[in-house]
PDB file of C-alpha atoms in Angstrom:
ATOM      1  CA  LEU Z 274      19.948 -47.565 -27.892  1.00  0.00           C
ATOM      2  CA  LEU Z 275      17.578 -47.575 -24.952  1.00  0.00           C
ATOM      3  CA  LEU Z 276      19.031 -44.307 -23.673  1.00  0.00           C
ATOM      4  CA  CYS Z 277      18.684 -42.733 -27.138  1.00  0.00           C
ATOM      5  CA  ALA Z 278      15.082 -43.856 -27.377  1.00  0.00           C
ATOM      6  CA  LEU Z 279      14.327 -42.522 -23.897  1.00  0.00           C
ATOM      7  CA  GLY Z 280      16.035 -39.246 -24.788  1.00  0.00           C
ATOM      8  CA  GLY Z 281      13.839 -38.897 -27.870  1.00  0.00           C
ATOM      9  CA  LEU Z 282      10.696 -39.507 -25.828  1.00  0.00           C
ATOM     10  CA  VAL Z 283      11.782 -36.914 -23.275  1.00  0.00           C
ATOM     11  CA  ARG Z 284      12.389 -34.330 -26.022  1.00  0.00           C
ATOM     12  CA  GLU Z 285       8.974 -35.018 -27.527  1.00  0.00           C
ATOM     13  CA  ALA Z 286       7.353 -34.679 -24.124  1.00  0.00           C
ATOM     14  CA  ASP Z 287       9.203 -31.422 -23.458  1.00  0.00           C
ATOM     15  CA  ALA Z 288       8.040 -30.066 -26.834  1.00  0.00           C
ATOM     16  CA  GLU Z 289       4.438 -30.972 -26.054  1.00  0.00           C
ATOM     17  CA  LEU Z 290       4.660 -29.214 -22.711  1.00  0.00           C
ATOM     18  CA  ALA Z 291       6.307 -26.149 -24.260  1.00  0.00           C
ATOM     19  CA  CYS Z 292       3.421 -25.826 -26.719  1.00  0.00           C
ATOM     20  CA  ALA Z 293       0.651 -26.718 -24.281  1.00  0.00           C
ATOM     21  CA  ALA Z 294      -2.187 -24.282 -25.052  1.00  0.00           C
ATOM     22  CA  ASP Z 295      -5.930 -24.595 -25.513  1.00  0.00           C
ATOM     23  CA  ASP Z 296      -6.466 -21.688 -27.903  1.00  0.00           C
ATOM     24  CA  VAL Z 297      -4.747 -19.985 -30.802  1.00  0.00           C
ATOM     25  CA  GLU Z 298      -4.049 -16.747 -28.889  1.00  0.00           C
ATOM     26  CA  SER Z 299      -2.114 -18.499 -26.119  1.00  0.00           C
ATOM     27  CA  CYS Z 300      -0.384 -20.815 -28.560  1.00  0.00           C
ATOM     28  CA  LEU Z 301       1.072 -18.120 -30.778  1.00  0.00           C
ATOM     29  CA  MET Z 302       2.712 -16.405 -27.825  1.00  0.00           C
ATOM     30  CA  LYS Z 303       4.874 -19.469 -27.206  1.00  0.00           C
ATOM     31  CA  PRO Z 304       8.298 -19.614 -28.924  1.00  0.00           C
ATOM     32  CA  GLY Z 305       8.373 -22.082 -31.814  1.00  0.00           C
ATOM     33  CA  CYS Z 306       4.697 -23.013 -31.515  1.00  0.00           C
ATOM     34  CA  ARG Z 307       2.063 -23.001 -34.245  1.00  0.00           C
ATOM     35  CA  TRP Z 308      -1.670 -23.612 -34.199  1.00  0.00           C
ATOM     36  CA  PHE Z 309      -2.854 -26.550 -36.317  1.00  0.00           C
ATOM     37  CA  GLN Z 310      -6.564 -26.870 -36.983  1.00  0.00           C
ATOM     38  CA  ARG Z 311      -9.263 -28.243 -39.243  1.00  0.00           C
ATOM     39  CA  ASN Z 312     -11.723 -25.764 -40.700  1.00  0.00           C
ATOM     40  CA  ALA Z 313     -14.787 -26.607 -38.621  1.00  0.00           C
ATOM     41  CA  SER Z 314     -17.099 -24.496 -40.754  1.00  0.00           C
ATOM     42  CA  VAL Z 315     -16.865 -26.972 -43.641  1.00  0.00           C
ATOM     43  CA  SER Z 316     -18.361 -30.469 -43.582  1.00  0.00           C
ATOM     44  CA  CYS Z 317     -15.617 -33.006 -44.252  1.00  0.00           C
ATOM     45  CA  PRO Z 318     -16.684 -36.687 -44.141  1.00  0.00           C
ATOM     46  CA  PHE Z 319     -13.315 -37.711 -45.573  1.00  0.00           C
ATOM     47  CA  CYS Z 320     -11.503 -35.934 -42.715  1.00  0.00           C
ATOM     48  CA  GLU Z 321     -13.491 -37.880 -40.143  1.00  0.00           C
ATOM     49  CA  LYS Z 322     -12.850 -41.093 -42.070  1.00  0.00           C
ATOM     50  CA  TRP Z 323      -9.083 -40.576 -41.930  1.00  0.00           C
ATOM     51  CA  PHE Z 324      -8.477 -38.876 -38.593  1.00  0.00           C
ATOM     52  CA  GLY Z 325     -11.540 -39.434 -36.399  1.00  0.00           C
ATOM     53  CA  ASN Z 326     -11.759 -36.498 -33.991  1.00  0.00           C
ATOM     54  CA  ASP Z 327      -8.565 -34.883 -35.363  1.00  0.00           C
ATOM     55  CA  ALA Z 328      -6.972 -34.694 -31.906  1.00  0.00           C
ATOM     56  CA  GLU Z 329      -3.708 -36.219 -33.125  1.00  0.00           C
ATOM     57  CA  VAL Z 330      -3.272 -33.762 -36.002  1.00  0.00           C
ATOM     58  CA  THR Z 331      -4.516 -30.491 -34.509  1.00  0.00           C
ATOM     59  CA  GLY Z 332      -3.732 -28.195 -31.602  1.00  0.00           C
ATOM     60  CA  CYS Z 333      -0.744 -26.168 -30.465  1.00  0.00           C
ATOM     61  CA  ARG Z 334       2.415 -27.910 -31.684  1.00  0.00           C
ATOM     62  CA  ASP Z 335       5.994 -27.270 -32.713  1.00  0.00           C
ATOM     63  CA  TRP Z 336       5.638 -29.327 -35.894  1.00  0.00           C
ATOM     64  CA  ASP Z 337       7.333 -28.433 -39.143  1.00  0.00           C
ATOM     65  CA  ILE Z 338       4.613 -27.320 -41.567  1.00  0.00           C
ATOM     66  CA  ASP Z 339       6.099 -29.207 -44.535  1.00  0.00           C
ATOM     67  CA  ILE Z 340       6.165 -32.429 -42.553  1.00  0.00           C
ATOM     68  CA  TYR Z 341       2.635 -31.763 -41.337  1.00  0.00           C
ATOM     69  CA  CYS Z 342       1.101 -31.357 -44.782  1.00  0.00           C
ATOM     70  CA  GLY Z 343       3.404 -33.763 -46.591  1.00  0.00           C
ATOM     71  CA  GLN Z 344       3.546 -36.650 -44.144  1.00  0.00           C
ATOM     72  CA  MET Z 345       1.052 -36.367 -41.297  1.00  0.00           C
ATOM     73  CA  ILE Z 346      -1.795 -35.425 -43.641  1.00  0.00           C
ATOM     74  CA  GLY Z 347      -0.623 -36.520 -47.087  1.00  0.00           C
ATOM     75  CA  LEU Z 348       0.925 -39.873 -46.219  1.00  0.00           C
ATOM     76  CA  THR Z 349      -1.997 -40.754 -43.964  1.00  0.00           C
ATOM     77  CA  ILE Z 350      -4.272 -40.474 -46.978  1.00  0.00           C
ATOM     78  CA  LEU Z 351      -2.000 -42.750 -49.004  1.00  0.00           C
ATOM     79  CA  ALA Z 352      -1.874 -45.253 -46.150  1.00  0.00           C
ATOM     80  CA  LYS Z 353      -5.688 -45.378 -46.150  1.00  0.00           C
ATOM     81  CA  GLY Z 354      -5.573 -46.320 -49.810  1.00  0.00           C
ATOM     82  CA  ASP Z 355      -7.320 -43.218 -51.141  1.00  0.00           C
ATOM     83  CA  ASP Z 356      -6.392 -41.527 -54.398  1.00  0.00           C
ATOM     84  CA  MET Z 357      -4.773 -38.125 -53.900  1.00  0.00           C
ATOM     85  CA  VAL Z 358      -5.749 -37.132 -57.453  1.00  0.00           C
ATOM     86  CA  ASP Z 359      -9.421 -37.341 -56.476  1.00  0.00           C
ATOM     87  CA  ASP Z 360     -10.882 -33.811 -56.249  1.00  0.00           C
ATOM     88  CA  ARG Z 361     -12.782 -34.769 -53.075  1.00  0.00           C
ATOM     89  CA  VAL Z 362      -9.496 -35.723 -51.448  1.00  0.00           C
ATOM     90  CA  LYS Z 363      -7.869 -32.446 -52.498  1.00  0.00           C
ATOM     91  CA  LEU Z 364     -10.740 -30.434 -51.047  1.00  0.00           C
ATOM     92  CA  ALA Z 365     -10.585 -32.404 -47.807  1.00  0.00           C
ATOM     93  CA  VAL Z 366      -6.861 -31.842 -47.389  1.00  0.00           C
ATOM     94  CA  GLN Z 367      -7.406 -28.077 -47.799  1.00  0.00           C
ATOM     95  CA  ASN Z 368      -9.437 -28.129 -44.582  1.00  0.00           C
ATOM     96  CA  TYR Z 369      -6.230 -28.557 -42.573  1.00  0.00           C
ATOM     97  CA  GLU Z 370      -4.610 -25.245 -41.699  1.00  0.00           C
ATOM     98  CA  ILE Z 371      -1.639 -23.795 -39.848  1.00  0.00           C
ATOM     99  CA  ILE Z 372      -1.764 -20.427 -38.094  1.00  0.00           C
ATOM    100  CA  MET Z 373       1.570 -18.742 -37.388  1.00  0.00           C
ATOM    101  CA  GLY Z 374       2.144 -15.542 -35.426  1.00  0.00           C
ATOM    102  CA  THR Z 375       4.880 -13.100 -34.494  1.00  0.00           C
ATOM    103  CA  MET Z 376       4.866 -13.449 -30.670  1.00  0.00           C
ATOM    104  CA  GLU Z 377       4.134  -9.714 -30.457  1.00  0.00           C
ATOM    105  CA  ARG Z 378       0.917  -8.951 -28.599  1.00  0.00           C
ATOM    106  CA  GLU Z 379       0.510  -5.615 -30.327  1.00  0.00           C
ATOM    107  CA  ASN Z 380       1.023  -7.142 -33.787  1.00  0.00           C
ATOM    108  CA  PRO Z 381      -2.282  -8.419 -35.183  1.00  0.00           C
ATOM    109  CA  PHE Z 382      -0.824  -9.893 -38.344  1.00  0.00           C
ATOM    110  CA  ARG Z 383      -0.680 -13.645 -38.742  1.00  0.00           C
ATOM    111  CA  LYS Z 384       0.078 -16.019 -41.556  1.00  0.00           C
ATOM    112  CA  ARG Z 385      -2.424 -18.712 -42.414  1.00  0.00           C
ATOM    113  CA  MET Z 386      -1.208 -21.688 -44.416  1.00  0.00           C
ATOM    114  CA  VAL Z 387      -3.408 -24.441 -45.804  1.00  0.00           C
ATOM    115  CA  CYS Z 388      -2.406 -27.940 -46.791  1.00  0.00           C
ATOM    116  CA  SER Z 389      -2.781 -28.758 -50.474  1.00  0.00           C
ATOM    117  CA  ILE Z 390      -2.062 -31.552 -52.903  1.00  0.00           C
ATOM    118  CA  TRP Z 391       0.547 -31.055 -55.598  1.00  0.00           C
ATOM    119  CA  CYS Z 392       0.591 -33.639 -58.368  1.00  0.00           C
ATOM    120  CA  GLU Z 393       3.392 -34.165 -60.878  1.00  0.00           C
ATOM    121  CA  THR Z 394       1.948 -35.764 -64.006  1.00  0.00           C
ATOM    122  CA  SER Z 395       5.129 -36.566 -65.908  1.00  0.00           C
ATOM    123  CA  PRO Z 396       6.426 -39.219 -66.396  1.00  0.00           C
ATOM    124  CA  ARG Z 397       3.819 -40.699 -64.044  1.00  0.00           C
ATOM    125  CA  THR Z 398       1.366 -39.170 -61.654  1.00  0.00           C
ATOM    126  CA  THR Z 399       2.858 -38.740 -58.195  1.00  0.00           C
ATOM    127  CA  CYS Z 400       1.275 -36.553 -55.542  1.00  0.00           C
ATOM    128  CA  GLN Z 401       2.369 -35.081 -52.249  1.00  0.00           C
ATOM    129  CA  GLY Z 402       0.949 -32.811 -49.614  1.00  0.00           C
ATOM    130  CA  GLN Z 403       2.465 -29.368 -49.153  1.00  0.00           C
ATOM    131  CA  PRO Z 404       1.574 -26.100 -47.394  1.00  0.00           C
ATOM    132  CA  ARG Z 405       0.562 -23.029 -49.329  1.00  0.00           C
ATOM    133  CA  ILE Z 406      -0.392 -19.593 -48.160  1.00  0.00           C
ATOM    134  CA  GLY Z 407      -4.070 -19.036 -47.419  1.00  0.00           C
ATOM    135  CA  PRO Z 408      -6.098 -17.844 -50.423  1.00  0.00           C
ATOM    136  CA  GLU Z 409      -6.894 -14.497 -48.769  1.00  0.00           C
ATOM    137  CA  HIS Z 410      -3.154 -13.650 -48.873  1.00  0.00           C
ATOM    138  CA  GLU Z 411      -2.169 -15.525 -52.013  1.00  0.00           C
ATOM    139  CA  VAL Z 412      -0.833 -13.459 -54.890  1.00  0.00           C
ATOM    140  CA  ARG Z 413      -1.835 -14.835 -58.292  1.00  0.00           C
ATOM    141  CA  GLY Z 414      -0.161 -12.365 -60.572  1.00  0.00           C
ATOM    142  CA  VAL Z 415      -0.019 -11.621 -64.269  1.00  0.00           C
ATOM    143  CA  ASN Z 416       2.158  -9.127 -66.108  1.00  0.00           C
ATOM    144  CA  TYR Z 417       0.707  -6.149 -67.995  1.00  0.00           C
ATOM    145  CA  GLY Z 418       3.980  -5.094 -69.549  1.00  0.00           C
ATOM    146  CA  GLY Z 419       4.974  -3.660 -72.883  1.00  0.00           C
ATOM    147  CA  ARG Z 420       2.609  -0.689 -72.686  1.00  0.00           C
ATOM    148  CA  PHE Z 421       4.584   2.163 -71.173  1.00  0.00           C
ATOM    149  CA  ILE Z 422       7.894   0.539 -72.142  1.00  0.00           C
ATOM    150  CA  PRO Z 423       7.144  -1.026 -75.532  1.00  0.00           C
ATOM    151  CA  GLU Z 424       9.105  -4.051 -76.687  1.00  0.00           C
ATOM    152  CA  ARG Z 425       8.521  -4.952 -80.307  1.00  0.00           C
ATOM    153  CA  TYR Z 426       8.813  -8.713 -79.842  1.00  0.00           C
ATOM    154  CA  LEU Z 427       5.707  -8.699 -77.595  1.00  0.00           C
ATOM    155  CA  GLN Z 428       3.617  -7.724 -80.645  1.00  0.00           C
ATOM    156  CA  LEU Z 429       0.889  -5.991 -78.657  1.00  0.00           C
ATOM    157  CA  PRO Z 430      -1.965  -4.362 -80.597  1.00  0.00           C
ATOM    158  CA  GLY Z 431      -0.640  -1.179 -82.215  1.00  0.00           C
ATOM    159  CA  THR Z 432       3.023  -2.266 -82.142  1.00  0.00           C
ATOM    160  CA  ALA Z 433       3.427  -2.285 -85.923  1.00  0.00           C
ATOM    161  CA  GLU Z 434       2.044   1.250 -86.197  1.00  0.00           C
ATOM    162  CA  LEU Z 435       4.187   2.510 -83.304  1.00  0.00           C
ATOM    163  CA  PHE Z 436       7.456   1.366 -84.892  1.00  0.00           C
ATOM    164  CA  GLN Z 437       6.503   1.800 -88.563  1.00  0.00           C
ATOM    165  CA  GLY Z 438       9.381   3.388 -90.473  1.00  0.00           C
ATOM    166  CA  VAL Z 439      11.512   3.688 -87.310  1.00  0.00           C
ATOM    167  CA  SER Z 440      15.088   2.377 -87.239  1.00  0.00           C
ATOM    168  CA  PRO Z 441      17.707   2.327 -84.484  1.00  0.00           C
ATOM    169  CA  PRO Z 442      21.300   3.454 -85.021  1.00  0.00           C
ATOM    170  CA  ALA Z 443      23.472   0.717 -86.447  1.00  0.00           C
ATOM    171  CA  ARG Z 444      25.987   0.809 -83.591  1.00  0.00           C
ATOM    172  CA  VAL Z 445      26.510   2.357 -80.143  1.00  0.00           C
ATOM    173  CA  LEU Z 446      29.951   2.233 -78.513  1.00  0.00           C
ATOM    174  CA  GLY Z 447      31.065  -0.019 -81.349  1.00  0.00           C
ATOM    175  CA  ARG Z 448      28.353  -2.568 -80.567  1.00  0.00           C
ATOM    176  CA  PRO Z 449      25.465  -3.318 -82.907  1.00  0.00           C
ATOM    177  CA  VAL Z 450      22.045  -2.183 -81.649  1.00  0.00           C
ATOM    178  CA  ALA Z 451      19.818  -5.243 -81.498  1.00  0.00           C
ATOM    179  CA  ASP Z 452      16.370  -3.715 -81.916  1.00  0.00           C
ATOM    180  CA  VAL Z 453      14.320  -0.576 -82.269  1.00  0.00           C
ATOM    181  CA  SER Z 454      13.064   0.914 -79.004  1.00  0.00           C
ATOM    182  CA  LEU Z 455      10.997   3.769 -77.596  1.00  0.00           C
ATOM    183  CA  CYS Z 456      13.877   6.244 -77.715  1.00  0.00           C
ATOM    184  CA  ASP Z 457      14.011   5.749 -81.494  1.00  0.00           C
ATOM    185  CA  VAL Z 458      10.282   6.493 -81.750  1.00  0.00           C
ATOM    186  CA  GLY Z 459      11.080   9.770 -79.980  1.00  0.00           C
ATOM    187  CA  ALA Z 460      13.030  10.941 -83.029  1.00  0.00           C
ATOM    188  CA  THR Z 461       9.940  10.861 -85.275  1.00  0.00           C
ATOM    189  CA  PRO Z 462       7.985  14.106 -85.851  1.00  0.00           C
ATOM    190  CA  ASP Z 463       4.696  12.447 -84.815  1.00  0.00           C
ATOM    191  CA  ALA Z 464       6.076  10.619 -81.757  1.00  0.00           C
ATOM    192  CA  ALA Z 465       3.411  11.933 -79.361  1.00  0.00           C
ATOM    193  CA  GLU Z 466       0.571  10.865 -81.654  1.00  0.00           C
ATOM    194  CA  ARG Z 467       2.154   7.446 -82.261  1.00  0.00           C
ATOM    195  CA  PHE Z 468       2.623   6.690 -78.595  1.00  0.00           C
ATOM    196  CA  SER Z 469      -0.787   8.036 -77.574  1.00  0.00           C
ATOM    197  CA  ASP Z 470      -2.460   5.836 -80.194  1.00  0.00           C
ATOM    198  CA  PHE Z 471      -0.437   2.838 -79.038  1.00  0.00           C
ATOM    199  CA  LEU Z 472      -1.412   3.294 -75.379  1.00  0.00           C
ATOM    200  CA  GLY Z 473      -5.045   3.803 -76.297  1.00  0.00           C
ATOM    201  CA  THR Z 474      -5.016   0.633 -78.390  1.00  0.00           C
ATOM    202  CA  SER Z 475      -3.091  -1.648 -76.030  1.00  0.00           C
ATOM    203  CA  ILE Z 476      -4.815  -0.736 -72.735  1.00  0.00           C
ATOM    204  CA  ARG Z 477      -8.353  -2.154 -72.653  1.00  0.00           C
ATOM    205  CA  GLU Z 478     -10.800  -3.026 -69.899  1.00  0.00           C
ATOM    206  CA  ASP Z 479     -11.626  -6.432 -71.393  1.00  0.00           C
ATOM    207  CA  HIS Z 480      -8.021  -7.469 -70.630  1.00  0.00           C
ATOM    208  CA  PHE Z 481      -8.748  -7.046 -66.921  1.00  0.00           C
ATOM    209  CA  GLU Z 482     -12.047  -8.861 -67.151  1.00  0.00           C
ATOM    210  CA  ARG Z 483     -10.195 -11.778 -68.750  1.00  0.00           C
ATOM    211  CA  MET Z 484      -7.502 -11.749 -66.042  1.00  0.00           C
ATOM    212  CA  ALA Z 485     -10.135 -11.967 -63.312  1.00  0.00           C
ATOM    213  CA  ASP Z 486     -11.979 -14.752 -65.153  1.00  0.00           C
ATOM    214  CA  LEU Z 487      -8.722 -16.752 -65.263  1.00  0.00           C
ATOM    215  CA  GLY Z 488      -8.302 -16.476 -61.484  1.00  0.00           C
ATOM    216  CA  PHE Z 489      -5.633 -13.797 -61.236  1.00  0.00           C
ATOM    217  CA  ASN Z 490      -5.904 -11.245 -58.429  1.00  0.00           C
ATOM    218  CA  THR Z 491      -2.834  -9.042 -59.037  1.00  0.00           C
ATOM    219  CA  VAL Z 492      -1.575  -7.138 -62.097  1.00  0.00           C
ATOM    220  CA  ARG Z 493       2.079  -6.134 -62.424  1.00  0.00           C
ATOM    221  CA  LEU Z 494       2.442  -2.790 -64.211  1.00  0.00           C
ATOM    222  CA  PRO Z 495       5.978  -1.924 -65.418  1.00  0.00           C
ATOM    223  CA  LEU Z 496       6.642   1.822 -65.712  1.00  0.00           C
ATOM    224  CA  GLY Z 497       9.574   3.912 -66.863  1.00  0.00           C
ATOM    225  CA  TYR Z 498      10.848   6.921 -64.928  1.00  0.00           C
ATOM    226  CA  TRP Z 499       9.741   9.227 -67.782  1.00  0.00           C
ATOM    227  CA  ASN Z 500       6.126   8.184 -67.095  1.00  0.00           C
ATOM    228  CA  LEU Z 501       6.383   9.609 -63.572  1.00  0.00           C
ATOM    229  CA  LEU Z 502       8.874  12.471 -63.444  1.00  0.00           C
ATOM    230  CA  ASN Z 503      11.093  14.796 -65.410  1.00  0.00           C
ATOM    231  CA  ALA Z 504      14.563  13.469 -64.627  1.00  0.00           C
ATOM    232  CA  SER Z 505      16.326  16.458 -66.164  1.00  0.00           C
ATOM    233  CA  GLU Z 506      15.062  18.593 -63.277  1.00  0.00           C
ATOM    234  CA  PHE Z 507      17.262  16.816 -60.742  1.00  0.00           C
ATOM    235  CA  LEU Z 508      19.763  14.640 -62.634  1.00  0.00           C
ATOM    236  CA  GLU Z 509      22.523  15.640 -65.015  1.00  0.00           C
ATOM    237  CA  GLY Z 510      24.998  13.874 -67.257  1.00  0.00           C
ATOM    238  CA  PRO Z 511      25.570  10.113 -67.097  1.00  0.00           C
ATOM    239  CA  ARG Z 512      23.362   9.751 -64.020  1.00  0.00           C
ATOM    240  CA  ARG Z 513      20.406  10.506 -66.271  1.00  0.00           C
ATOM    241  CA  ALA Z 514      21.695   8.957 -69.499  1.00  0.00           C
ATOM    242  CA  PRO Z 515      25.057   7.664 -70.775  1.00  0.00           C
ATOM    243  CA  VAL Z 516      26.672  10.250 -73.039  1.00  0.00           C
ATOM    244  CA  ASP Z 517      26.534   7.980 -76.087  1.00  0.00           C
ATOM    245  CA  ILE Z 518      22.740   7.717 -75.990  1.00  0.00           C
ATOM    246  CA  ALA Z 519      21.885  11.056 -74.336  1.00  0.00           C
ATOM    247  CA  ALA Z 520      20.240  12.475 -77.462  1.00  0.00           C
ATOM    248  CA  ARG Z 521      18.069   9.369 -77.907  1.00  0.00           C
ATOM    249  CA  VAL Z 522      17.028   9.445 -74.238  1.00  0.00           C
ATOM    250  CA  ASP Z 523      16.201  13.156 -74.506  1.00  0.00           C
ATOM    251  CA  ALA Z 524      13.946  12.377 -77.459  1.00  0.00           C
ATOM    252  CA  MET Z 525      12.181   9.616 -75.508  1.00  0.00           C
ATOM    253  CA  GLU Z 526      11.562  11.886 -72.515  1.00  0.00           C
ATOM    254  CA  ARG Z 527      10.081  14.557 -74.791  1.00  0.00           C
ATOM    255  CA  ILE Z 528       7.501  12.257 -76.432  1.00  0.00           C
ATOM    256  CA  LEU Z 529       4.970  13.200 -73.744  1.00  0.00           C
ATOM    257  CA  PRO Z 530       5.281  15.065 -70.426  1.00  0.00           C
ATOM    258  CA  PRO Z 531       4.997  12.853 -67.301  1.00  0.00           C
ATOM    259  CA  ALA Z 532       1.566  14.289 -66.439  1.00  0.00           C
ATOM    260  CA  ALA Z 533       0.187  13.090 -69.786  1.00  0.00           C
ATOM    261  CA  TYR Z 534       0.660   9.438 -68.782  1.00  0.00           C
ATOM    262  CA  ARG Z 535      -1.470   9.838 -65.667  1.00  0.00           C
ATOM    263  CA  GLY Z 536      -4.733   9.284 -67.536  1.00  0.00           C
ATOM    264  CA  TRP Z 537      -3.711   5.875 -68.871  1.00  0.00           C
ATOM    265  CA  ILE Z 538      -2.268   4.829 -65.509  1.00  0.00           C
ATOM    266  CA  ASP Z 539      -5.501   5.895 -63.801  1.00  0.00           C
ATOM    267  CA  ASP Z 540      -7.476   3.890 -66.368  1.00  0.00           C
ATOM    268  CA  ILE Z 541      -5.518   0.767 -65.479  1.00  0.00           C
ATOM    269  CA  PHE Z 542      -6.244   1.235 -61.772  1.00  0.00           C
ATOM    270  CA  ALA Z 543      -9.924   1.832 -62.537  1.00  0.00           C
ATOM    271  CA  HIS Z 544     -10.186  -1.265 -64.759  1.00  0.00           C
ATOM    272  CA  ALA Z 545      -8.426  -3.349 -62.119  1.00  0.00           C
ATOM    273  CA  ARG Z 546     -10.659  -2.080 -59.310  1.00  0.00           C
ATOM    274  CA  ARG Z 547     -13.841  -2.862 -61.245  1.00  0.00           C
ATOM    275  CA  HIS Z 548     -12.728  -6.458 -61.709  1.00  0.00           C
ATOM    276  CA  GLY Z 549     -11.371  -7.072 -58.217  1.00  0.00           C
ATOM    277  CA  LEU Z 550      -7.689  -6.909 -59.128  1.00  0.00           C
ATOM    278  CA  ARG Z 551      -4.812  -5.240 -57.303  1.00  0.00           C
ATOM    279  CA  VAL Z 552      -2.058  -3.351 -59.147  1.00  0.00           C
ATOM    280  CA  LEU Z 553       1.615  -3.898 -58.344  1.00  0.00           C
ATOM    281  CA  LEU Z 554       3.659  -0.970 -59.656  1.00  0.00           C
ATOM    282  CA  ASP Z 555       7.031  -1.986 -61.065  1.00  0.00           C
ATOM    283  CA  PHE Z 556       9.690   0.721 -61.452  1.00  0.00           C
ATOM    284  CA  HIS Z 557      11.007  -1.074 -64.515  1.00  0.00           C
ATOM    285  CA  ALA Z 558      13.337   1.517 -66.030  1.00  0.00           C
ATOM    286  CA  ALA Z 559      15.458   3.825 -63.874  1.00  0.00           C
ATOM    287  CA  PRO Z 560      17.299   6.976 -64.971  1.00  0.00           C
ATOM    288  CA  GLY Z 561      20.616   6.085 -66.547  1.00  0.00           C
ATOM    289  CA  GLY Z 562      19.414   2.673 -67.665  1.00  0.00           C
ATOM    290  CA  GLN Z 563      20.121  -0.231 -65.334  1.00  0.00           C
ATOM    291  CA  THR Z 564      20.977  -2.374 -68.375  1.00  0.00           C
ATOM    292  CA  ALA Z 565      21.612  -1.747 -72.056  1.00  0.00           C
ATOM    293  CA  ASN Z 566      18.403  -3.508 -73.125  1.00  0.00           C
ATOM    294  CA  VAL Z 567      15.222  -2.295 -74.782  1.00  0.00           C
ATOM    295  CA  PHE Z 568      13.164  -2.749 -71.599  1.00  0.00           C
ATOM    296  CA  THR Z 569      14.893   0.307 -70.116  1.00  0.00           C
ATOM    297  CA  GLY Z 570      13.418   2.373 -72.945  1.00  0.00           C
ATOM    298  CA  CYS Z 571      16.549   2.545 -75.102  1.00  0.00           C
ATOM    299  CA  ASP Z 572      18.400  -0.379 -76.630  1.00  0.00           C
ATOM    300  CA  GLN Z 573      22.130   0.306 -76.489  1.00  0.00           C
TER     301      GLN Z 573
END
């Protein structure tokens, strides 16, 4: 037992020596080392109450970040008898950060994690500390789907008018077709007008203002291949559409030319930019249909 204990102390001492560094630059060049710090630009009376000068919980270390936030910071608070549900406690914990690098001198990119408090409120309130990515890199995303690839169940504004009087075939390949989809709209004589009205109705700037007000910073925008390119120019046969639904897919592609969608896509980028949001393009429907569902443009 004594030898095991001595061995553990030696390993801890070796780890401390391996990560001995006085600044973040030197620290991040050492294998397995991370820089732990408290945000000195923010006044934190609670931090001083719990940790004094912070020397034991900061610096260049080889600590596991989950253990750091969950035990070294989180459990210390519990041991002091403070309530982790208290907003002041949560804000204090967020002052403790971890900087991680790549060990490449020419690579300027680093990851900053901050400790946070996560509370589970059912069946009883229990809290624990955990690391989360720094807010400047955090993606808080919301979906803006159902516009360019309409799905009736979403019931977006204009959906009823888009699909009014439109029916899918009863069966494809002996299977019943579950729902009406965009390729069925393509068979109507006023398909271009229907879809243009739908896009104009369902894409609005106030949506983006609301997203920003709710704290989102990223918008996912699902698109179909027909919004971007004319697949018939470089794909033929089943690679573009299964034979059994080829006529329906042709009708969908002919609703509007790809260039006609550019205006609505540009509007979305403009709305997002004005409200401080980023747009994540999602290639949601590929030529040939990656599944037989309505979200590929044609329910099969």
